Short mmCIF file of C-alpha atoms in Angstrom, two decimals:
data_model
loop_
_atom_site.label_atom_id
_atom_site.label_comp_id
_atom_site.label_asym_id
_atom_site.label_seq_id
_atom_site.Cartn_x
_atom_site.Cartn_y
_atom_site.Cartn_z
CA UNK D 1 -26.12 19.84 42.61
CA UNK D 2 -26.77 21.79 45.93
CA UNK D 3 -25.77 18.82 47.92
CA UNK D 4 -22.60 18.70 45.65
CA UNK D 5 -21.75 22.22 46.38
CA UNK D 6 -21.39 22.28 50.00
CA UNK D 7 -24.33 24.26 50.66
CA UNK D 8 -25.58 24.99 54.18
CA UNK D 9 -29.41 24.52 54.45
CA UNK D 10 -29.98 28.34 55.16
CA UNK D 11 -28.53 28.87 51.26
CA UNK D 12 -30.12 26.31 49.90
CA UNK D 13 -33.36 28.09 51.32
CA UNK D 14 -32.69 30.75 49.88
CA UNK D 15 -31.64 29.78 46.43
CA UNK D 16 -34.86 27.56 46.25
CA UNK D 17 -36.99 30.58 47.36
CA UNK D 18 -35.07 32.50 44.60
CA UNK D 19 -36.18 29.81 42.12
CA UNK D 20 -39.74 29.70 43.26
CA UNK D 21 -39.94 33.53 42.52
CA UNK D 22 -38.91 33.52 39.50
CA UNK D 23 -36.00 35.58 40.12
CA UNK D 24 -32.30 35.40 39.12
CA UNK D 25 -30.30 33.23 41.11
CA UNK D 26 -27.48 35.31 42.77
CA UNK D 27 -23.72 35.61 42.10
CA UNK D 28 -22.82 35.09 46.05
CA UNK D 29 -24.92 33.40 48.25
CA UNK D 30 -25.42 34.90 51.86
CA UNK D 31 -23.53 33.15 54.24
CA UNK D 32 -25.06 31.14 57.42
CA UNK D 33 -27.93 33.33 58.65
CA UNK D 34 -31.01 35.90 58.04
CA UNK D 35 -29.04 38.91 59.02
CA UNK D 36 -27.49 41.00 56.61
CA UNK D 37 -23.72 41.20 57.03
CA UNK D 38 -22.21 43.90 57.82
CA UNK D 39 -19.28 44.73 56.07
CA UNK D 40 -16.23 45.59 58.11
CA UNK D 41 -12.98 45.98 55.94
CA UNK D 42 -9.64 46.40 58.08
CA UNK D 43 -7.29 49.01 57.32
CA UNK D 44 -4.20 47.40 55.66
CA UNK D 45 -6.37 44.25 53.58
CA UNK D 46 -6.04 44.49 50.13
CA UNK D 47 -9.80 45.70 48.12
CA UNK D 48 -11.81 42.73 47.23
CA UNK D 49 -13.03 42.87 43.68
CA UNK D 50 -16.48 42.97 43.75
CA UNK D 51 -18.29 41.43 41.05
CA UNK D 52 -20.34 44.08 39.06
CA UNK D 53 -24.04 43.50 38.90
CA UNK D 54 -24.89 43.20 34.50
CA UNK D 55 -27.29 44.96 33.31
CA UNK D 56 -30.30 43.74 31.15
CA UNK D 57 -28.99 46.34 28.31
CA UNK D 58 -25.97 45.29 26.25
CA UNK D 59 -23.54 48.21 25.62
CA UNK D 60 -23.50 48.41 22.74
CA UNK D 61 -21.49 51.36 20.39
CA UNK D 62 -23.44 52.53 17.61
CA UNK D 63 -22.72 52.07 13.41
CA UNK D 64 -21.06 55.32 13.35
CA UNK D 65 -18.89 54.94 15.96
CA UNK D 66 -17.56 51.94 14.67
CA UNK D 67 -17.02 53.02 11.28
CA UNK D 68 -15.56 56.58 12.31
CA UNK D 69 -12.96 54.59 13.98
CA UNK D 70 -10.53 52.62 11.50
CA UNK D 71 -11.26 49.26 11.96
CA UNK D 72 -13.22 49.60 8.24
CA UNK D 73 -9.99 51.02 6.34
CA UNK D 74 -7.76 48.09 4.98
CA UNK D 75 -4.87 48.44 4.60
CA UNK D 76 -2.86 49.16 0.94
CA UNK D 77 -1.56 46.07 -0.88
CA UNK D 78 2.59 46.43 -0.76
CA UNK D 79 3.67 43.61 -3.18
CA UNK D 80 7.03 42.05 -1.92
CA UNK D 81 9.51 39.92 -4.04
CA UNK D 82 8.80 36.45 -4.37
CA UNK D 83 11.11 33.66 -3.05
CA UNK D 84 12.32 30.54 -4.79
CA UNK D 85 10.13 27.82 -2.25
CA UNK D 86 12.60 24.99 -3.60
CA UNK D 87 15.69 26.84 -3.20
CA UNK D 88 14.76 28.09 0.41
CA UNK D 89 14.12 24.53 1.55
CA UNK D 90 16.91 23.22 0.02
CA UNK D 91 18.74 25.84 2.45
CA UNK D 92 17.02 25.02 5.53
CA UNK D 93 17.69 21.27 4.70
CA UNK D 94 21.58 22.49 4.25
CA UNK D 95 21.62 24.68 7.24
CA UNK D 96 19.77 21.81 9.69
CA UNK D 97 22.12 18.81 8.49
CA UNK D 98 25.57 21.16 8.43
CA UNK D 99 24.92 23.58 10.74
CA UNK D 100 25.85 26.62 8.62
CA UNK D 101 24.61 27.85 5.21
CA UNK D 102 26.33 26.63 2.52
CA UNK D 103 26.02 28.24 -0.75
CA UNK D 104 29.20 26.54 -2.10
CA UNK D 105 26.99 23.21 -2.15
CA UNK D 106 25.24 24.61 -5.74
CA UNK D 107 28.13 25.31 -7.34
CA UNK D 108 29.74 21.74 -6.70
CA UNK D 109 25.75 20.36 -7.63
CA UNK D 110 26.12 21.91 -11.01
CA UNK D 111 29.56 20.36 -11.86
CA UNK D 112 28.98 16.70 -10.42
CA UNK D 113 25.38 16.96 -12.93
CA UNK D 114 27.52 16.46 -16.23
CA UNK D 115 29.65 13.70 -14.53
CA UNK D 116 26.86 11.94 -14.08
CA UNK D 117 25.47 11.62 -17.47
CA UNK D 118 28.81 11.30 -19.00
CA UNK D 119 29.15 7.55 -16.48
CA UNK D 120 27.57 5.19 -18.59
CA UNK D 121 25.38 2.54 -16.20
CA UNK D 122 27.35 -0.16 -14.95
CA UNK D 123 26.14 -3.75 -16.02
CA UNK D 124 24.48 -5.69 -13.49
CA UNK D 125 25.99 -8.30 -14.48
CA UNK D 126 29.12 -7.02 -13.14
CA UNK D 127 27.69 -5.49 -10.43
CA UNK D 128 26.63 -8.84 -8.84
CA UNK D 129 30.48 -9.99 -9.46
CA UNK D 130 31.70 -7.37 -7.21
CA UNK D 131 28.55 -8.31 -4.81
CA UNK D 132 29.62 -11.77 -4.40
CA UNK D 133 33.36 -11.09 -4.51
CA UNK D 134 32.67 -8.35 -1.68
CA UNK D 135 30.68 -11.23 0.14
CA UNK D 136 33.83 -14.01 -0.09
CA UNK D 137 36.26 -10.82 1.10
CA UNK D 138 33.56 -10.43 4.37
CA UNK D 139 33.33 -13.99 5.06
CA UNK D 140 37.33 -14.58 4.52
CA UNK D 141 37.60 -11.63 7.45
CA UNK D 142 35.02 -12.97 9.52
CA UNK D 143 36.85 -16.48 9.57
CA UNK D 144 39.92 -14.49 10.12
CA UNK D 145 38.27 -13.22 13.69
CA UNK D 146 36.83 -16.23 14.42
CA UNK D 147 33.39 -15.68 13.56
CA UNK D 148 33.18 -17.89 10.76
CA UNK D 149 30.44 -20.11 11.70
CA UNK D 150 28.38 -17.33 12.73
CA UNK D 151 28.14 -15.69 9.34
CA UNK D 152 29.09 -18.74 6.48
CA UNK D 153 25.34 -19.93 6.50
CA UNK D 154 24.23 -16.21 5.96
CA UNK D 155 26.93 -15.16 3.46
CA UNK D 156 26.86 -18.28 1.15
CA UNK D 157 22.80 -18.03 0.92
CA UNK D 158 23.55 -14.50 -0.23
CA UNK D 159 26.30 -15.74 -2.62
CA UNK D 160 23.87 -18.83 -3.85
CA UNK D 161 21.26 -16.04 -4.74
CA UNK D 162 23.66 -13.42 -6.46
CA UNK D 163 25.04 -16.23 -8.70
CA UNK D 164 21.23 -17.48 -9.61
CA UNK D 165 20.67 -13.75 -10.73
CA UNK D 166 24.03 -14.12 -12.58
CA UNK D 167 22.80 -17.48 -14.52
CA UNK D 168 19.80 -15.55 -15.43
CA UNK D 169 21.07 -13.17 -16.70
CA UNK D 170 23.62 -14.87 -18.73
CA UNK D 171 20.96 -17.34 -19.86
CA UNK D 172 19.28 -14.24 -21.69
CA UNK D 173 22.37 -12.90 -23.24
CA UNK D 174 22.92 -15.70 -24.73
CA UNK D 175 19.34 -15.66 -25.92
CA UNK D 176 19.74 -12.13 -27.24
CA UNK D 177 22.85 -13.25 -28.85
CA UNK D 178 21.49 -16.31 -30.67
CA UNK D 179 18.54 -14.04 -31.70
CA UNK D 180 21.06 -11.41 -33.46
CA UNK D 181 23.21 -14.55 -34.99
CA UNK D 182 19.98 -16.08 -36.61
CA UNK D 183 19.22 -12.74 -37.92
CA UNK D 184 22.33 -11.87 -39.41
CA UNK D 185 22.98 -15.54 -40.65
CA UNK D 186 18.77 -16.68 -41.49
CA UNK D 187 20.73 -20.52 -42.00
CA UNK D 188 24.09 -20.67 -40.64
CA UNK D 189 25.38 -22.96 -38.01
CA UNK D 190 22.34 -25.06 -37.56
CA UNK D 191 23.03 -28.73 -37.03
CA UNK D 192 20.81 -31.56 -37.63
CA UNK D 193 20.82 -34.30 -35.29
CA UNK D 194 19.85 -36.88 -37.76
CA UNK D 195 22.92 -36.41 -39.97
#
């Protein structure tokens, strides 16, 4: 470490001399030679803080000091009114995507609720008839641009698989249906082959 630190080989005498003894080693090490330096501060330089020597005895304040003082006293319990957590985020989430805070929003929240449940679900049966007429509508517009080629392959997979779903489905209605008929009529329209 001493040969790290740049020491000339009067300090490293003397902190090895220090070590020998026993003693402390010191905070500043005296500079290049045996003689004391003399200190000689000019008029107009700033004072140079001087490391205090520690003493061997901690300061330290006695029991009653410290509880004479008020660090021991807590302080009274003021109970504050408690905040909605749900309704303050949904605020914050308001305020950071609008930019203002919109209390309006609620109101309009409450009135779309029973719209909702009134909207019975929409088959998705017919959903997948809009999905595929949407498709031929995109590919019709594409062709229209002269991007045809680039997007038939895509769209008519997409087509091919919404009209799969739409055979499966349809295959189970009909199941359901033939289910309810052979219940209602137990031996109605069933024809023998033989006949």
């Amino acid at each position: 470490m001493m040969e790290e630190s740049k020491l000339t080989r009067f300090q490293r005498r003397y902190l090895m001399e220090c070590v020998k003894r026993g003693d402390t080693l010191p905070l500043q090490c005296r500079p290049i030679s045996s003689k004391e330096p003399t200190p000689a501060a000019p008029a107009f330089s700033p004072p140079v803080c001087q490391p205090s020597r520690l003493s061997a005895k901690p300061h330290l304040r006695p029991a009653k000091l410290c509880q004479a003082g008020d660090a021991y006293t807590r302080e009274k319990f003021k109970p504050r009114a408690r905040r909605d957590l749900e309704k303050e985020k949904q605020r914050l989430q308001n305020i950071l995507a609008t930019g203002k805070d919109v209390v309006e929003h609620k109101m309009k929240q409450m009135l779309v609720q029973p719209k909702e449940e009134e909207l019975p679900e929409p088959d998705r049966f017919e959903e997948l008839v809009n999905e595929v007429q949407e498709r031929r509508e995109f590919l019709a517009e594409m062709e229209a641009l002269g991007q045809g080629k680039k997007y038939r392959r895509i769209v008519l997979t997409e087509i091919s698989q919404k009209m799969r779903e739409m055979e499966i489905i349809d295959k189970k209605r009909s199941e359901e249906m033939r289910e309810i008929m052979t219940k209602d009529f137990p031996g109605g329209n069933k024809s023998n082959p033989h006949d």
